[in-house]
Amino acid sequence: MQSFLLAVDRFSTWIGKTFAWCAVLLTLLISWEVFSRYALNRPHAWVLDAQIMLYGTLFMTAGAYTLAKNGHVRGDVLYGFFRPRTQAIVDLTLYILFFLPGIVALTWAGWIYAGESLSIREQTFSAEPIPLYPFKYIIPLAGVTLLLQGVVEIVRCVQCIRDGAWPSREQDVEEVDVEKLKEMVNVDDADIRALDAVVVAKEARQ
């Protein structure tokens, strides 16, 4: 089971990192359009629509990646004080009540929405229209990946309730943990207090 959970984590990570290149494309597109508009006096009506599509794609496909890294915003002020089993109970309740209905509805409606867009070969409403239907298929894609990762998180909640500790997950970029940093450089709180005292004394003499 654990190997399956980590495999889904890796899949969500791959999706997120692959579509993260949209940020590079978006930067290049905007830079080129600024140069073309102000240096060459040749603006392009389709560029704004393309920017919105790229940003939307980047935003939508980051959902499963962020969930896999446990990076979504939550009320950490209270949540962080809970025991792992209590955290898992809270998470499981919220997943069942809000996450699953919402993401299933997003995926289903997104598929219908994209299919209707394809059937009419929908384009953007601008002087230089570009196809819109390929972008709309990002909605059900994001929904499916987020739903798959959500199921994995639900399994992790059940395991935590059973075992009293959170199971491991695929690691990637994460915020700096001060305590881990102290361990890495062999520094404890006493050393930090001593350094603070030296700095304060030095500033008092100046």
Short mmCIF file of C-alpha atoms in Angstrom, two decimals:
data_model
loop_
_atom_site.label_atom_id
_atom_site.label_comp_id
_atom_site.label_asym_id
_atom_site.label_seq_id
_atom_site.Cartn_x
_atom_site.Cartn_y
_atom_site.Cartn_z
CA MET A 1 0.00 0.00 0.00
CA GLN A 2 2.78 2.42 0.93
CA SER A 3 4.47 1.92 -2.44
CA PHE A 4 1.19 2.82 -4.18
CA LEU A 5 0.80 5.98 -2.09
CA LEU A 6 4.33 7.09 -2.89
CA ALA A 7 3.80 6.26 -6.58
CA VAL A 8 0.79 8.61 -6.67
CA ASP A 9 2.90 11.23 -4.89
CA ARG A 10 5.53 10.91 -7.60
CA PHE A 11 2.89 11.15 -10.33
CA SER A 12 1.43 14.32 -8.81
CA THR A 13 4.94 15.72 -8.47
CA TRP A 14 5.68 14.94 -12.12
CA ILE A 15 2.46 16.65 -13.23
CA GLY A 16 3.26 19.72 -11.16
CA LYS A 17 6.86 19.99 -12.33
CA THR A 18 5.92 19.40 -15.97
CA PHE A 19 3.31 22.15 -16.05
CA ALA A 20 5.56 24.42 -13.98
CA TRP A 21 7.29 25.16 -17.29
CA CYS A 22 4.21 27.27 -18.04
CA ALA A 23 5.82 29.88 -15.78
CA VAL A 24 8.85 30.03 -18.08
CA LEU A 25 6.66 30.19 -21.19
CA LEU A 26 4.55 32.90 -19.55
CA THR A 27 7.64 34.95 -18.72
CA LEU A 28 9.02 34.64 -22.24
CA LEU A 29 5.66 35.46 -23.81
CA ILE A 30 5.15 38.59 -21.72
CA SER A 31 8.72 39.76 -22.30
CA TRP A 32 8.37 39.27 -26.04
CA GLU A 33 5.03 41.07 -26.15
CA VAL A 34 6.39 44.05 -24.20
CA PHE A 35 9.33 44.30 -26.62
CA SER A 36 7.05 43.92 -29.63
CA ARG A 37 4.52 46.44 -28.35
CA TYR A 38 6.88 49.22 -27.24
CA ALA A 39 10.00 48.70 -29.34
CA LEU A 40 8.47 47.50 -32.61
CA ASN A 41 5.03 49.11 -32.17
CA ARG A 42 3.40 45.75 -33.08
CA PRO A 43 1.03 44.60 -30.30
CA HIS A 44 -0.79 41.29 -30.61
CA ALA A 45 -4.42 40.92 -29.54
CA TRP A 46 -4.11 37.17 -28.85
CA VAL A 47 -1.27 37.44 -26.32
CA LEU A 48 -3.48 38.48 -23.39
CA ASP A 49 -5.71 35.43 -23.93
CA ALA A 50 -2.65 33.17 -24.15
CA GLN A 51 -1.29 34.63 -20.91
CA ILE A 52 -4.55 33.92 -19.11
CA MET A 53 -4.59 30.34 -20.43
CA LEU A 54 -1.00 29.69 -19.37
CA TYR A 55 -1.56 31.11 -15.91
CA GLY A 56 -4.80 29.15 -15.52
CA THR A 57 -3.04 25.95 -16.57
CA LEU A 58 -0.22 26.58 -14.11
CA PHE A 59 -2.67 27.29 -11.28
CA MET A 60 -4.98 24.32 -11.96
CA THR A 61 -2.27 21.69 -12.37
CA ALA A 62 -0.47 22.78 -9.20
CA GLY A 63 -3.31 21.52 -7.00
CA ALA A 64 -2.37 17.84 -6.84
CA TYR A 65 1.34 18.69 -6.50
CA THR A 66 0.64 21.01 -3.56
CA LEU A 67 -1.61 18.44 -1.89
CA ALA A 68 1.07 15.77 -2.32
CA LYS A 69 3.55 18.04 -0.50
CA ASN A 70 1.02 18.89 2.22
CA GLY A 71 1.39 22.52 1.19
CA HIS A 72 -2.18 23.80 1.13
CA VAL A 73 -3.07 26.53 3.61
CA ARG A 74 -4.76 25.44 6.83
CA GLY A 75 -5.34 26.90 10.30
CA ASP A 76 -1.95 25.87 11.65
CA VAL A 77 -2.37 28.00 14.80
CA LEU A 78 -4.71 25.37 16.24
CA TYR A 79 -4.06 22.40 13.97
CA GLY A 80 -0.36 22.27 14.84
CA PHE A 81 -1.14 21.66 18.52
CA PHE A 82 -3.28 18.61 17.82
CA ARG A 83 -1.93 15.09 18.15
CA PRO A 84 -1.42 13.29 14.83
CA ARG A 85 -4.49 11.11 15.38
CA THR A 86 -6.65 14.19 16.05
CA GLN A 87 -5.21 15.91 12.98
CA ALA A 88 -6.08 12.85 10.90
CA ILE A 89 -9.67 12.81 12.20
CA VAL A 90 -10.10 16.49 11.33
CA ASP A 91 -8.57 16.01 7.88
CA LEU A 92 -10.62 12.90 7.13
CA THR A 93 -13.85 14.66 8.10
CA LEU A 94 -13.07 17.65 5.87
CA TYR A 95 -12.03 15.42 2.97
CA ILE A 96 -15.31 13.51 3.10
CA LEU A 97 -17.59 16.51 3.67
CA PHE A 98 -16.00 19.08 1.37
CA PHE A 99 -13.11 17.78 -0.73
CA LEU A 100 -14.65 14.72 -2.37
CA PRO A 101 -18.00 16.32 -3.34
CA GLY A 102 -16.30 19.46 -4.61
CA ILE A 103 -13.61 17.77 -6.68
CA VAL A 104 -15.97 15.14 -8.12
CA ALA A 105 -18.31 17.96 -9.18
CA LEU A 106 -15.38 19.92 -10.65
CA THR A 107 -14.17 16.92 -12.65
CA TRP A 108 -17.61 15.96 -13.95
CA ALA A 109 -18.67 19.50 -14.84
CA GLY A 110 -15.24 20.24 -16.32
CA TRP A 111 -15.47 17.23 -18.64
CA ILE A 112 -18.89 18.30 -19.90
CA TYR A 113 -17.72 21.89 -20.22
CA ALA A 114 -14.65 20.86 -22.24
CA GLY A 115 -16.67 18.51 -24.45
CA GLU A 116 -19.15 21.25 -25.32
CA SER A 117 -16.26 23.60 -26.09
CA LEU A 118 -14.68 21.02 -28.41
CA SER A 119 -17.94 20.35 -30.23
CA ILE A 120 -18.16 23.97 -31.38
CA ARG A 121 -14.39 24.45 -31.75
CA GLU A 122 -14.64 27.35 -29.32
CA GLN A 123 -12.28 30.29 -29.79
CA THR A 124 -11.44 33.39 -27.77
CA PHE A 125 -13.42 36.58 -28.35
CA SER A 126 -10.73 38.88 -29.71
CA ALA A 127 -9.53 40.44 -32.94
CA GLU A 128 -7.07 37.57 -33.29
CA PRO A 129 -8.92 34.52 -31.90
CA ILE A 130 -7.08 31.41 -30.78
CA PRO A 131 -8.53 27.96 -29.91
CA LEU A 132 -9.98 27.82 -26.42
CA TYR A 133 -11.17 24.20 -26.18
CA PRO A 134 -7.72 22.63 -25.55
CA PHE A 135 -7.30 24.81 -22.49
CA LYS A 136 -10.69 23.78 -21.10
CA TYR A 137 -9.58 20.15 -20.98
CA ILE A 138 -7.13 21.23 -18.26
CA ILE A 139 -10.13 21.47 -15.90
CA PRO A 140 -11.03 17.74 -15.88
CA LEU A 141 -7.31 16.82 -15.99
CA ALA A 142 -6.66 18.88 -12.87
CA GLY A 143 -9.77 17.40 -11.26
CA VAL A 144 -8.71 13.80 -11.89
CA THR A 145 -5.17 14.31 -10.58
CA LEU A 146 -6.43 16.19 -7.53
CA LEU A 147 -9.05 13.50 -6.86
CA LEU A 148 -6.43 10.74 -7.12
CA GLN A 149 -4.11 12.54 -4.73
CA GLY A 150 -7.04 13.22 -2.41
CA VAL A 151 -7.83 9.51 -2.20
CA VAL A 152 -4.20 8.92 -1.23
CA GLU A 153 -4.48 11.54 1.51
CA ILE A 154 -7.66 9.91 2.80
CA VAL A 155 -5.82 6.59 3.03
CA ARG A 156 -3.04 8.35 4.95
CA CYS A 157 -5.61 9.75 7.37
CA VAL A 158 -7.00 6.27 8.01
CA GLN A 159 -3.49 4.91 8.56
CA CYS A 160 -2.69 7.72 10.98
CA ILE A 161 -5.89 7.14 12.96
CA ARG A 162 -4.98 3.46 13.16
CA ASP A 163 -1.25 3.86 13.97
CA GLY A 164 -1.16 7.23 15.76
CA ALA A 165 1.51 8.64 13.42
CA TRP A 166 1.52 10.07 9.93
CA PRO A 167 2.94 7.76 7.24
CA SER A 168 5.82 8.98 5.09
CA ARG A 169 5.28 10.88 1.86
CA GLU A 170 7.34 11.77 -1.20
CA GLN A 171 9.70 14.62 -0.29
CA ASP A 172 10.51 17.64 -2.40
CA VAL A 173 11.06 21.35 -1.83
CA GLU A 174 9.91 22.31 1.67
CA GLU A 175 10.14 25.20 4.07
CA VAL A 176 13.20 25.44 6.31
CA ASP A 177 12.67 23.63 9.59
CA VAL A 178 14.58 25.62 12.22
CA GLU A 179 15.01 22.65 14.55
CA LYS A 180 16.40 20.45 11.76
CA LEU A 181 18.73 23.28 10.77
CA LYS A 182 20.04 23.50 14.32
CA GLU A 183 20.77 19.77 14.32
CA MET A 184 22.60 19.99 11.00
CA VAL A 185 25.00 22.70 12.22
CA ASN A 186 25.27 21.30 15.78
CA VAL A 187 23.80 24.41 17.41
CA ASP A 188 21.43 24.43 20.38
CA ASP A 189 19.42 27.15 22.13
CA ALA A 190 22.18 27.84 24.64
CA ASP A 191 24.61 28.65 21.82
CA ILE A 192 22.09 31.03 20.27
CA ARG A 193 21.50 32.79 23.61
CA ALA A 194 25.24 33.18 24.10
CA LEU A 195 25.61 34.65 20.62
CA ASP A 196 22.73 37.04 21.28
CA ALA A 197 24.43 38.20 24.50
CA VAL A 198 27.66 38.90 22.61
CA VAL A 199 25.84 40.91 19.96
CA VAL A 200 23.90 42.93 22.55
CA ALA A 201 27.06 43.68 24.50
CA LYS A 202 28.87 44.77 21.33
CA GLU A 203 26.02 47.08 20.35
CA ALA A 204 25.97 48.58 23.88
CA ARG A 205 29.65 49.51 23.61
CA GLN A 206 29.16 51.30 20.27
#
